[in-house]
PDB file of C-alpha atoms in Angstrom:
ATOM      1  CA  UNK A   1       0.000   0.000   0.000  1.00 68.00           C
ATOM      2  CA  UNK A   2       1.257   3.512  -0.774  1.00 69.00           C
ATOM      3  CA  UNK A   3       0.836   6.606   0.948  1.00 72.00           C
ATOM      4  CA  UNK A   4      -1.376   7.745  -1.936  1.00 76.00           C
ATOM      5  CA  UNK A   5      -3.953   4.944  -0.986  1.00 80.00           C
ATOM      6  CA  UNK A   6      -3.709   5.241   2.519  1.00 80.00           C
ATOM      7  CA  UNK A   7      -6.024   8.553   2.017  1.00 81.00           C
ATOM      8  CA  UNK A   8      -7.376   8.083  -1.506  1.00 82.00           C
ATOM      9  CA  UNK A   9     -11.076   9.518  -0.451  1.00 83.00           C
ATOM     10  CA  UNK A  10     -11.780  10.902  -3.889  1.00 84.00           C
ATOM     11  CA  UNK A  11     -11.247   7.427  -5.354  1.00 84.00           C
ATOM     12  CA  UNK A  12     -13.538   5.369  -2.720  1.00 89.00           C
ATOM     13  CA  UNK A  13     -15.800   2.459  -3.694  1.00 90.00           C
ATOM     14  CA  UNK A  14     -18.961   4.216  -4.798  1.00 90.00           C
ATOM     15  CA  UNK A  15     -21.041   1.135  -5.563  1.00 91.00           C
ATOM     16  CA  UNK A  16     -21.712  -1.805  -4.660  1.00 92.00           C
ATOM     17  CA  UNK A  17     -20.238  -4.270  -6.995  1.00 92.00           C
ATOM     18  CA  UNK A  18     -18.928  -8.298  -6.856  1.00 94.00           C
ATOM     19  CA  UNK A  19     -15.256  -8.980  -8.133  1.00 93.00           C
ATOM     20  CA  UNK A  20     -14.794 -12.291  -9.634  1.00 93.00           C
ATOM     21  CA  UNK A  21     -11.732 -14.426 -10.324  1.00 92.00           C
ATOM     22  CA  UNK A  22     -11.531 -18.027 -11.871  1.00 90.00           C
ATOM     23  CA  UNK A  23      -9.241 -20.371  -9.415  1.00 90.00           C
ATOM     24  CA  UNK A  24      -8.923 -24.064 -10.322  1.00 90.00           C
ATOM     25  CA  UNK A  25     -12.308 -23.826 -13.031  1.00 89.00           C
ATOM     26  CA  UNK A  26     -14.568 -21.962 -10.040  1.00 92.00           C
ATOM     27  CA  UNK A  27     -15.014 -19.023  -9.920  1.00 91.00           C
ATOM     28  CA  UNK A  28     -14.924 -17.160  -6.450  1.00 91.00           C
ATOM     29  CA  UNK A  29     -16.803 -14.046  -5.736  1.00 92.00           C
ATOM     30  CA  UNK A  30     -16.231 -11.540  -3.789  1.00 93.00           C
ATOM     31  CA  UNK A  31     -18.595  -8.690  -2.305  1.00 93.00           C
ATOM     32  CA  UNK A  32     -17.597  -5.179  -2.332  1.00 94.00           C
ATOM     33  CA  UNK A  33     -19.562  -2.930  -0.476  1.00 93.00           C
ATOM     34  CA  UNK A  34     -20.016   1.200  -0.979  1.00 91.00           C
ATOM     35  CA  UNK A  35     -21.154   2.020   2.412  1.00 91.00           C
ATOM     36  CA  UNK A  36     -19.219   2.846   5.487  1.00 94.00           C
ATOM     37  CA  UNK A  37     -17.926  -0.231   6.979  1.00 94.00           C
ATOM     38  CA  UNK A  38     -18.762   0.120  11.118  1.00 95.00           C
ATOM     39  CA  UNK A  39     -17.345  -2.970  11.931  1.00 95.00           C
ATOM     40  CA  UNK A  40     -13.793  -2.255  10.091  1.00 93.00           C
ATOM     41  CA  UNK A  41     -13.803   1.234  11.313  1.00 93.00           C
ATOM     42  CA  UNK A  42     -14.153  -0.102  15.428  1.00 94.00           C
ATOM     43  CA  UNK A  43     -12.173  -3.422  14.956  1.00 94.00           C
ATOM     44  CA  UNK A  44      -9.648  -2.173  12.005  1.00 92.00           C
ATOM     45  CA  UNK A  45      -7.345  -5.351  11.646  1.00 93.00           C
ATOM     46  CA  UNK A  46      -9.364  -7.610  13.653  1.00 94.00           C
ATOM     47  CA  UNK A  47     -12.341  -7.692  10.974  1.00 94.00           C
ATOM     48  CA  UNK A  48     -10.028  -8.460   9.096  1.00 93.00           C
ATOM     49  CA  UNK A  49      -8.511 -11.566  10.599  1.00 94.00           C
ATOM     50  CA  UNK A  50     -11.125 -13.171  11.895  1.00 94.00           C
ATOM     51  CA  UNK A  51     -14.395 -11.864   8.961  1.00 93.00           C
ATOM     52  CA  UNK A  52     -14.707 -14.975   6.677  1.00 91.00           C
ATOM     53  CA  UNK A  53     -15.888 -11.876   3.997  1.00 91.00           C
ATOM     54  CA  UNK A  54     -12.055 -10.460   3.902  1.00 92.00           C
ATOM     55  CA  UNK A  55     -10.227 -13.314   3.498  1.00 90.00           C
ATOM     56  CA  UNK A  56      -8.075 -12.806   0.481  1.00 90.00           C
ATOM     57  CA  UNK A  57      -4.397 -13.157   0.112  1.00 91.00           C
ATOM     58  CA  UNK A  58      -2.756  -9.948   1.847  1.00 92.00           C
ATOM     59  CA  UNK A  59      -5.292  -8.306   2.819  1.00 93.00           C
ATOM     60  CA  UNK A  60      -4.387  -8.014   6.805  1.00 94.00           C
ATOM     61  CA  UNK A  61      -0.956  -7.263   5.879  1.00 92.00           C
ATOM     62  CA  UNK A  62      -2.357  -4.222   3.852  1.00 91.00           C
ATOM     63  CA  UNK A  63      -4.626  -3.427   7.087  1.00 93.00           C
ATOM     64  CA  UNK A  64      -1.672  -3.797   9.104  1.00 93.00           C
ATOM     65  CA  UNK A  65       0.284  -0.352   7.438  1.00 91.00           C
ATOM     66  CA  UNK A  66      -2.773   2.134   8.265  1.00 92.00           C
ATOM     67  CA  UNK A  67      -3.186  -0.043  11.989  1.00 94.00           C
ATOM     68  CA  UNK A  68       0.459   0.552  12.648  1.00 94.00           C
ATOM     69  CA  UNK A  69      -0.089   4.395  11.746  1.00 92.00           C
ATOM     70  CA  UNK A  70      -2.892   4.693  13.846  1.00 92.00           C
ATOM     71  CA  UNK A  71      -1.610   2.488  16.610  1.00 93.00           C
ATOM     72  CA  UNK A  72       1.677   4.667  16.801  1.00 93.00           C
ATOM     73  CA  UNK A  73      -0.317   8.078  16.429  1.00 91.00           C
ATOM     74  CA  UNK A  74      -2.531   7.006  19.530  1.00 90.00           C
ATOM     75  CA  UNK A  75       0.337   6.554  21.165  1.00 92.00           C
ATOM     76  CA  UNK A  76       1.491   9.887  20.772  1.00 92.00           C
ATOM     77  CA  UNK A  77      -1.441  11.568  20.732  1.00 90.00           C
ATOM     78  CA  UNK A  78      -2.551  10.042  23.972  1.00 88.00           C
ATOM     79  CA  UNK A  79       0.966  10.898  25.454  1.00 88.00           C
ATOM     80  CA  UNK A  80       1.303  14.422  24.222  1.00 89.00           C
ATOM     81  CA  UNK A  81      -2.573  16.327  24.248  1.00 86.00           C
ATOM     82  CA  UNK A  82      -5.368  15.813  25.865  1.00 81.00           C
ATOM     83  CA  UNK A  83      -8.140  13.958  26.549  1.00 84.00           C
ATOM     84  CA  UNK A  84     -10.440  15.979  24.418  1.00 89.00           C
ATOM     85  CA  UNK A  85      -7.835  15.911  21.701  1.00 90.00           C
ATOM     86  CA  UNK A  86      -7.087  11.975  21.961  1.00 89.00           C
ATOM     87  CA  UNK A  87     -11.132  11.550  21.861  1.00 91.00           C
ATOM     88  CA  UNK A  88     -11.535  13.368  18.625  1.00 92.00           C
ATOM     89  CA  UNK A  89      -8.433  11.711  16.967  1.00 91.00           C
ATOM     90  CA  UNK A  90     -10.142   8.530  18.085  1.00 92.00           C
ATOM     91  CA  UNK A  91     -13.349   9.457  16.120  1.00 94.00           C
ATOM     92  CA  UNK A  92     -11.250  10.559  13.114  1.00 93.00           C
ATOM     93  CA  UNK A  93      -9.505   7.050  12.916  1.00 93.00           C
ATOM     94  CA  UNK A  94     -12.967   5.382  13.162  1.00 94.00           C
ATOM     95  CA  UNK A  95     -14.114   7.788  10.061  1.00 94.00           C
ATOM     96  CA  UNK A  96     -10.726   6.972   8.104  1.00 92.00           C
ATOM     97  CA  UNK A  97     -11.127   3.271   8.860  1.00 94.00           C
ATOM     98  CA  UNK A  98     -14.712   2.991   7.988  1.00 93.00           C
ATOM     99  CA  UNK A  99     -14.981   4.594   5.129  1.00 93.00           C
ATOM    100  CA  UNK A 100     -11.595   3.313   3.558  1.00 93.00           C
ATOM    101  CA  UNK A 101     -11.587  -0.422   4.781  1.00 93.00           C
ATOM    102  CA  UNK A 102     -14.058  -1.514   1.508  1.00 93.00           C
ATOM    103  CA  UNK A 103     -11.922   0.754  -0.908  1.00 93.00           C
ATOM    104  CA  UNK A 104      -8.583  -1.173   0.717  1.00 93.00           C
ATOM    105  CA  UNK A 105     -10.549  -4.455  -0.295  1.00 94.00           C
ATOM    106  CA  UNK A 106     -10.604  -3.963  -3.465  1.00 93.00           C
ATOM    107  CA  UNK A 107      -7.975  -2.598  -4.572  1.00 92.00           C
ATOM    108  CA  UNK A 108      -6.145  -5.572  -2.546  1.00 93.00           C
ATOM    109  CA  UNK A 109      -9.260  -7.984  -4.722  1.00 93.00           C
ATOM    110  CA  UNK A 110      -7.364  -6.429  -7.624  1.00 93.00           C
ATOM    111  CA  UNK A 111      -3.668  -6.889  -6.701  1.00 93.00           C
ATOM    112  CA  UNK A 112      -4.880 -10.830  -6.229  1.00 93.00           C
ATOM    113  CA  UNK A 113      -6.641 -10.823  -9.868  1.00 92.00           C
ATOM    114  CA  UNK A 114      -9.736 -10.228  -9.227  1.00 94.00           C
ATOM    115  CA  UNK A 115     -11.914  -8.397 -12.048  1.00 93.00           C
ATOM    116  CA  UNK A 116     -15.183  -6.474 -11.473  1.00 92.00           C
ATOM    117  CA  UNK A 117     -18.361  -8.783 -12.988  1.00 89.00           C
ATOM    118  CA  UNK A 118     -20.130  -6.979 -14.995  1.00 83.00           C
ATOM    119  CA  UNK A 119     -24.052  -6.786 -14.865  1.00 72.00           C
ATOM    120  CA  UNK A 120     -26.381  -8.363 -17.347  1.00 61.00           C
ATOM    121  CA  UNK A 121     -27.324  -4.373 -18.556  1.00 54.00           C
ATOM    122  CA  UNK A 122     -23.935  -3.394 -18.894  1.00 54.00           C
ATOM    123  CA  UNK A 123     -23.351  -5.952 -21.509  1.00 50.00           C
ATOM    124  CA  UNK A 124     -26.423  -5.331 -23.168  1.00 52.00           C
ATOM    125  CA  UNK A 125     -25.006  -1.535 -23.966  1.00 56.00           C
ATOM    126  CA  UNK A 126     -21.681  -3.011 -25.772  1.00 53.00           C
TER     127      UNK A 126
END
């Protein structure tokens, strides 16, 4: 994951779509969702390793970068302002986590070769 990624809002997953890959003449699906993800935003890498819905090849160690930047930034944070402060930097990580963790997902779906399916009416407009 680059830095890029890390805070790509402009470039989130805006609709719900299924990404699709062909392993061993089956073909495994995958559910992408565009809405903010509550349970990855409170539990960040723990969805992760223990959701049956994000397993995929490298996907904790891609949730592992932003959870070490948050873990460390709690850290000082917590050490260096206040409670007040430490609170709201605790709501922004729950923001950045939620409404990234899908967007992360794929783009790790894609690293893995996954493609997006395509619905039945967008091959009826080719």
């Amino acid at each position: 994951m680059n830095f890029a990624e890390l805070f790509d809002f402009n470039n989130r997953v805006k609709d719900d779509m299924v990404m699709i890959k062909t392993v061993d003449g089956k073909i495994i699906r995958k559910q992408v969702k565009a809405s903010f993800n509550w349970m990855g935003g409170i539990f960040t890498i723990f969805y992760a390793l223990f959701s049956q819905k994000y397993k995929t090849a490298g996907f904790v160690a891609k949730i592992a970068i932003p959870f070490v930047i948050a873990l460390v930034a709690n850290i000082v944070v917590s050490s260096a302002m206040g409670s007040v402060i430490y609170l709201i930097f605790n709501i922004a990580e729950l923001v950045w986590f939620g409404s990234m963790y899908d967007t992360w997902f794929k783009n790790q779906l894609l690293v893995n070769g996954f493609v997006e399916e395509k619905s039945e009416t967008e091959t009826t407009k080719k």
